[in-house]
Amino acid sequence: MHPRLELRNISKRYPGVVANDDVSLSIQPGEIHAVLGENGAGKSTLMKIIYGAAHADSGEIYCDGNLILAHNPAMSRALGIEMVYQHFALFESVSVVENIALSASSAFNLPSLAEKIRELSLRYGMPIDPHRQVHDLSVGERQRVEIVRCLLQAPKLLILDEPTSVLTPQAVVKLFDTLRQLAAEGCSIVYISHKLDEVQELCDTATVLRNGKVTGTARPKETTSLELARMMVGSKLPEMHVSPAAPSEKPVLEVRDLSAKARDHFGVDLKDVSFNVHGGEIVGLAGVSGNGQAELIALLSGERRHGQGDAIKINGTPAASLRPDERRKLGLAFVPEERLGRGAVPSHTLWENAVLTAHRFGTVRKGLVDRRRAAAFASGIIDRFKVKANGPAATAQSLSGGNLQKYIVGREIALAPKLLLVSQPTWGVDVGASAFIRQTIVDLSRAGTAVFVVSEELDELFEICDRLLVICQGRVSPPLLRTSTDREEIGLLMTGRTMGKDQTGSSSVALQD
Amino acid sequence: MELFTAIFTGTIVAATPLIFAALGELVVEKSGVLNLGIEGMMLMGAALAFWAVTAGYSMPVAILAGALAGAAASLLFGVLALTFLTNQYAAGLALAIFGSGVSAFIGRGFGSDPIEALHGVNIAILSGLPVLGPLLFRFDPLVYLALAMFVAISWFLYRTKAGLILRTVGESPQTSHAIGYPVIRIRYMAVLFGGLMAGLAGAYLSVAYTPLWVENMTAGKGWIALALVVFATWRPLRVLLGAWLFGGMTILQLQGQALGLQVPSELLSALPYLATIVVLVLISRNRQMLALHFPASLAKPFRPAG
Ligand SMILES: Nc1ncnc2c1ncn2[C@@H]1O[C@H](COP(=O)(O)OP(=O)(O)OP(=O)(O)O)[C@@H](O)[C@H]1O
Ligand SMILES: [Mg+2]
């Protein structure tokens, strides 16, 4: 039998880098195959070549034994190949169902497609409302849309480029069930992830890339994650050092009874949110995405302003009604969850992107951009955070996903803020670089910065945070000390239940007098 | 009553060329392309249609010739802007100037005699109705075509898959490319359609509205059409209303001049332009709506990656 997909000697170079260097691999029908590698190893490029969104300089692609020549994504879909992009391929100005209709082969009938989406997404544990506009969706919700869009087509070969980076743990479990079932029906799956435990749980085989070359293959289920990590990184993993926090006397960030109506009827109202973050400590916000995180972050960063100025205080100054740049003057730095678009301007160079937030750092003088300083500032970030990029003049969109994330986090940390607000700090970042980013955040806080982290990854929060808050339906729990809580307690709070007091009703009815 | 009928029908007729040109440009801009050359394409259409009539061709053929002349001119823009990725502002302005020059050149031999204008329709019972007949059922066929185009374009943009594809290409050609749509080809079709409509608008001017040839007879209507699209926040219904508003003001100021108002006639002539823009600016202030309908990739050159 022919393999479902066979790549022979694929090479691709971009200015300044060889993204894929003589890559060969083959995948059988029904096989779940992982492609592993550091940030910038060339994984996404290889997937785009398979899907026809990019073209190899040399090499051949065979699907079911047939050579595929000069194809494009539309032809790939006709062949039964579907792909979830790392940087989502969704249109913001139209609704979910319209987005999906654009890549569906079925007749253009929105109501019936919407019904199918609703039903299928529920079945897969990734509920989405087909009539919402994509620009209102959080990145987690967008990821669900991407996945559901592919599953709807009953593919023969499914390419998933970091599909779980912003999915909730529950959704991941369901997704894996679905993927296994698809594989059992003969669909081949190419799976890319930096989360090695997922790879071990799901994948039959793995190909490891480094600097564009295949450096090995493995059977993840029979290999330890340490070994896998070593194959990827090629050196030993850095170790985390978290020294005890020494919180400042006065809080740097004070949030008092912050209530706000959702911006649209799909959002979540914030209800009486109160918490403090002191200098020198890291406070984490756990919660399932779509429970008010987006609203809270928008209010804290200044993207949205609040009428009652003292609901948020930064270093004692009422800040809730200040503009983002005024808050930045008070020492705030902010890493948004959306990298392209809000975190960086895709078509601009890295140094221009640095100027956007670092203009008080000597990169802008008397209203003029000092290019040399800006470039030096950008180079500094590139070196310190080991960003793989073709220098400060590379455009943001030419960076691999993880490298752009490293650059944006690096840019904000380099500002030496008094208050750092960061959302999904290690989204799509490889194991080595994640450890480095986390360590840098810890070091920053120990040097006196107040850090507020929003993340859906509990492991990450438990690794770096001193105190944890849980958000559920717009309410924020009282702070919990990391050392005196556990995953179970947080998990329960995330679903809106508190220990010992079940509020969901049905299951506790029998216990009531 | 007669005055009202005159003002009403005058308004509808004066708005017709704007409806054609602006709806065409709306489709072009929805695909993310900015063609500033409407004025030039209209003039080409006007000249060709007028020539066809004087050369003895029938009305429908002349109108078709005008439309095709507009499309041919837009093809020039398309090659520059879409294939060679020239700056779209520059290519559009060049087309505007080019069209005005070429049309003047074609029109040198036309003389200044008027031709017989396009006739109004005569629909069995309807046109003969007492009040409604003269009010609604005696226009020339192109007036009805313009309205039909409005309905068709609204339906196309918001109810069909092809319209959805067009709009999303205008939002993000990168994403369209990533999911497999031929962005350049789609944009070419939009540009050609825009040219066709601008050509029709021009033809309407020279064979129906003022059936004679004058150099630069569009008198800035192409630019007004352009402004209409922007201030109508890229929505067909607002384009239509804006065009009627402009038509209405044009007719009112003509009536004003006829009545001998003590206002300089230059000022009166400027009134429709001024009033249309002021009203449209006022209604287009809602930022959120603007962001929702604005084709995000407008005027940005696109080259497929890979
Ligand atoms: N359009 C482009 N122009 C220039 N360089 C590019 C382009 N796309 C990718 N590259 C470069 O090719 C290399 C491989 O990128 P790729 O996106 O394939 O990495 P990746 O393995 O997916 O990394 P990550 O885990 O961070 O997503 C990187 O060095 C990147 O900068
Ligand atoms: Mg990638």
mmCIF file of N, CA and C in Angstrom, chain A residues 12 18-21 23 35-49 161 192 209-213 388 400 403:
data_model
loop_
_atom_site.group_PDB
_atom_site.id
_atom_site.type_symbol
_atom_site.label_atom_id
_atom_site.label_comp_id
_atom_site.label_asym_id
_atom_site.label_seq_id
_atom_site.Cartn_x
_atom_site.Cartn_y
_atom_site.Cartn_z
ATOM 1 N N LYS A 12 13.614 24.395 1.172
ATOM 2 C CA LYS A 12 13.011 25.721 0.995
ATOM 3 C C LYS A 12 13.883 26.743 1.699
ATOM 4 N N VAL A 18 17.705 28.834 5.769
ATOM 5 C CA VAL A 18 17.201 27.654 5.084
ATOM 6 C C VAL A 18 16.120 27.098 5.996
ATOM 7 N N ALA A 19 14.866 27.235 5.592
ATOM 8 C CA ALA A 19 13.771 26.835 6.480
ATOM 9 C C ALA A 19 13.595 25.321 6.465
ATOM 10 N N ASN A 20 13.749 24.701 5.292
ATOM 11 C CA ASN A 20 13.696 23.238 5.193
ATOM 12 C C ASN A 20 14.879 22.797 4.350
ATOM 13 N N ASP A 21 15.572 21.772 4.834
ATOM 14 C CA ASP A 21 16.800 21.348 4.171
ATOM 15 C C ASP A 21 16.718 19.842 3.928
ATOM 16 N N VAL A 23 14.269 17.604 3.498
ATOM 17 C CA VAL A 23 13.407 16.882 4.436
ATOM 18 C C VAL A 23 12.656 15.757 3.719
ATOM 19 N N VAL A 35 5.441 16.240 14.285
ATOM 20 C CA VAL A 35 6.641 16.910 13.794
ATOM 21 C C VAL A 35 7.097 17.824 14.920
ATOM 22 N N LEU A 36 8.292 17.553 15.413
ATOM 23 C CA LEU A 36 8.792 18.281 16.572
ATOM 24 C C LEU A 36 9.988 19.129 16.181
ATOM 25 N N GLY A 37 10.243 20.146 16.990
ATOM 26 C CA GLY A 37 11.415 20.974 16.733
ATOM 27 C C GLY A 37 11.317 22.289 17.454
ATOM 28 N N GLU A 38 12.462 22.915 17.634
ATOM 29 C CA GLU A 38 12.502 24.216 18.314
ATOM 30 C C GLU A 38 11.751 25.265 17.512
ATOM 31 N N ASN A 39 11.602 26.435 18.103
ATOM 32 C CA ASN A 39 11.016 27.559 17.368
ATOM 33 C C ASN A 39 11.909 27.898 16.187
ATOM 34 N N GLY A 40 11.289 27.969 15.026
ATOM 35 C CA GLY A 40 12.069 28.324 13.835
ATOM 36 C C GLY A 40 12.753 27.136 13.191
ATOM 37 N N ALA A 41 12.416 25.932 13.626
ATOM 38 C CA ALA A 41 13.055 24.738 13.052
ATOM 39 C C ALA A 41 12.556 24.478 11.634
ATOM 40 N N GLY A 42 11.410 25.037 11.291
ATOM 41 C CA GLY A 42 10.895 24.856 9.929
ATOM 42 C C GLY A 42 9.643 24.008 9.855
ATOM 43 N N LYS A 43 8.983 23.804 10.980
ATOM 44 C CA LYS A 43 7.792 22.950 10.999
ATOM 45 C C LYS A 43 6.647 23.574 10.202
ATOM 46 N N SER A 44 6.319 24.817 10.528
ATOM 47 C CA SER A 44 5.187 25.451 9.832
ATOM 48 C C SER A 44 5.463 25.580 8.347
ATOM 49 N N THR A 45 6.695 25.897 8.005
ATOM 50 C CA THR A 45 7.031 26.021 6.587
ATOM 51 C C THR A 45 6.766 24.703 5.875
ATOM 52 N N LEU A 46 7.180 23.616 6.480
ATOM 53 C CA LEU A 46 6.974 22.300 5.865
ATOM 54 C C LEU A 46 5.480 22.024 5.676
ATOM 55 N N MET A 47 4.688 22.387 6.677
ATOM 56 C CA MET A 47 3.243 22.139 6.580
ATOM 57 C C MET A 47 2.624 22.984 5.469
ATOM 58 N N LYS A 48 3.072 24.234 5.350
ATOM 59 C CA LYS A 48 2.533 25.086 4.291
ATOM 60 C C LYS A 48 2.897 24.528 2.916
ATOM 61 N N ILE A 49 4.061 23.906 2.844
ATOM 62 C CA ILE A 49 4.465 23.310 1.564
ATOM 63 C C ILE A 49 3.564 22.107 1.244
ATOM 64 N N ASP A 161 -1.251 22.493 13.086
ATOM 65 C CA ASP A 161 -0.056 23.231 13.496
ATOM 66 C C ASP A 161 -0.334 23.909 14.837
ATOM 67 N N ILE A 192 1.611 19.032 15.228
ATOM 68 C CA ILE A 192 2.738 19.824 15.705
ATOM 69 C C ILE A 192 2.399 20.410 17.058
ATOM 70 N N LEU A 209 12.870 17.949 13.733
ATOM 71 C CA LEU A 209 13.588 18.881 12.867
ATOM 72 C C LEU A 209 14.481 19.777 13.713
ATOM 73 N N ARG A 210 15.635 20.101 13.183
ATOM 74 C CA ARG A 210 16.446 21.142 13.807
ATOM 75 C C ARG A 210 17.108 21.941 12.693
ATOM 76 N N ASN A 211 16.968 23.242 12.743
ATOM 77 C CA ASN A 211 17.495 24.111 11.680
ATOM 78 C C ASN A 211 17.104 23.633 10.294
ATOM 79 N N GLY A 212 15.882 23.152 10.175
ATOM 80 C CA GLY A 212 15.386 22.765 8.864
ATOM 81 C C GLY A 212 15.728 21.351 8.439
ATOM 82 N N LYS A 213 16.614 20.684 9.173
ATOM 83 C CA LYS A 213 16.997 19.314 8.791
ATOM 84 C C LYS A 213 16.307 18.301 9.691
ATOM 85 N N LYS A 388 15.172 33.805 16.714
ATOM 86 C CA LYS A 388 15.741 33.435 15.426
ATOM 87 C C LYS A 388 15.117 34.335 14.372
ATOM 88 N N SER A 400 8.980 32.890 12.818
ATOM 89 C CA SER A 400 8.137 31.751 13.189
ATOM 90 C C SER A 400 7.322 32.151 14.415
ATOM 91 N N ASN A 403 9.092 32.442 17.775
ATOM 92 C CA ASN A 403 10.115 33.494 17.803
ATOM 93 C C ASN A 403 9.490 34.875 17.928
#
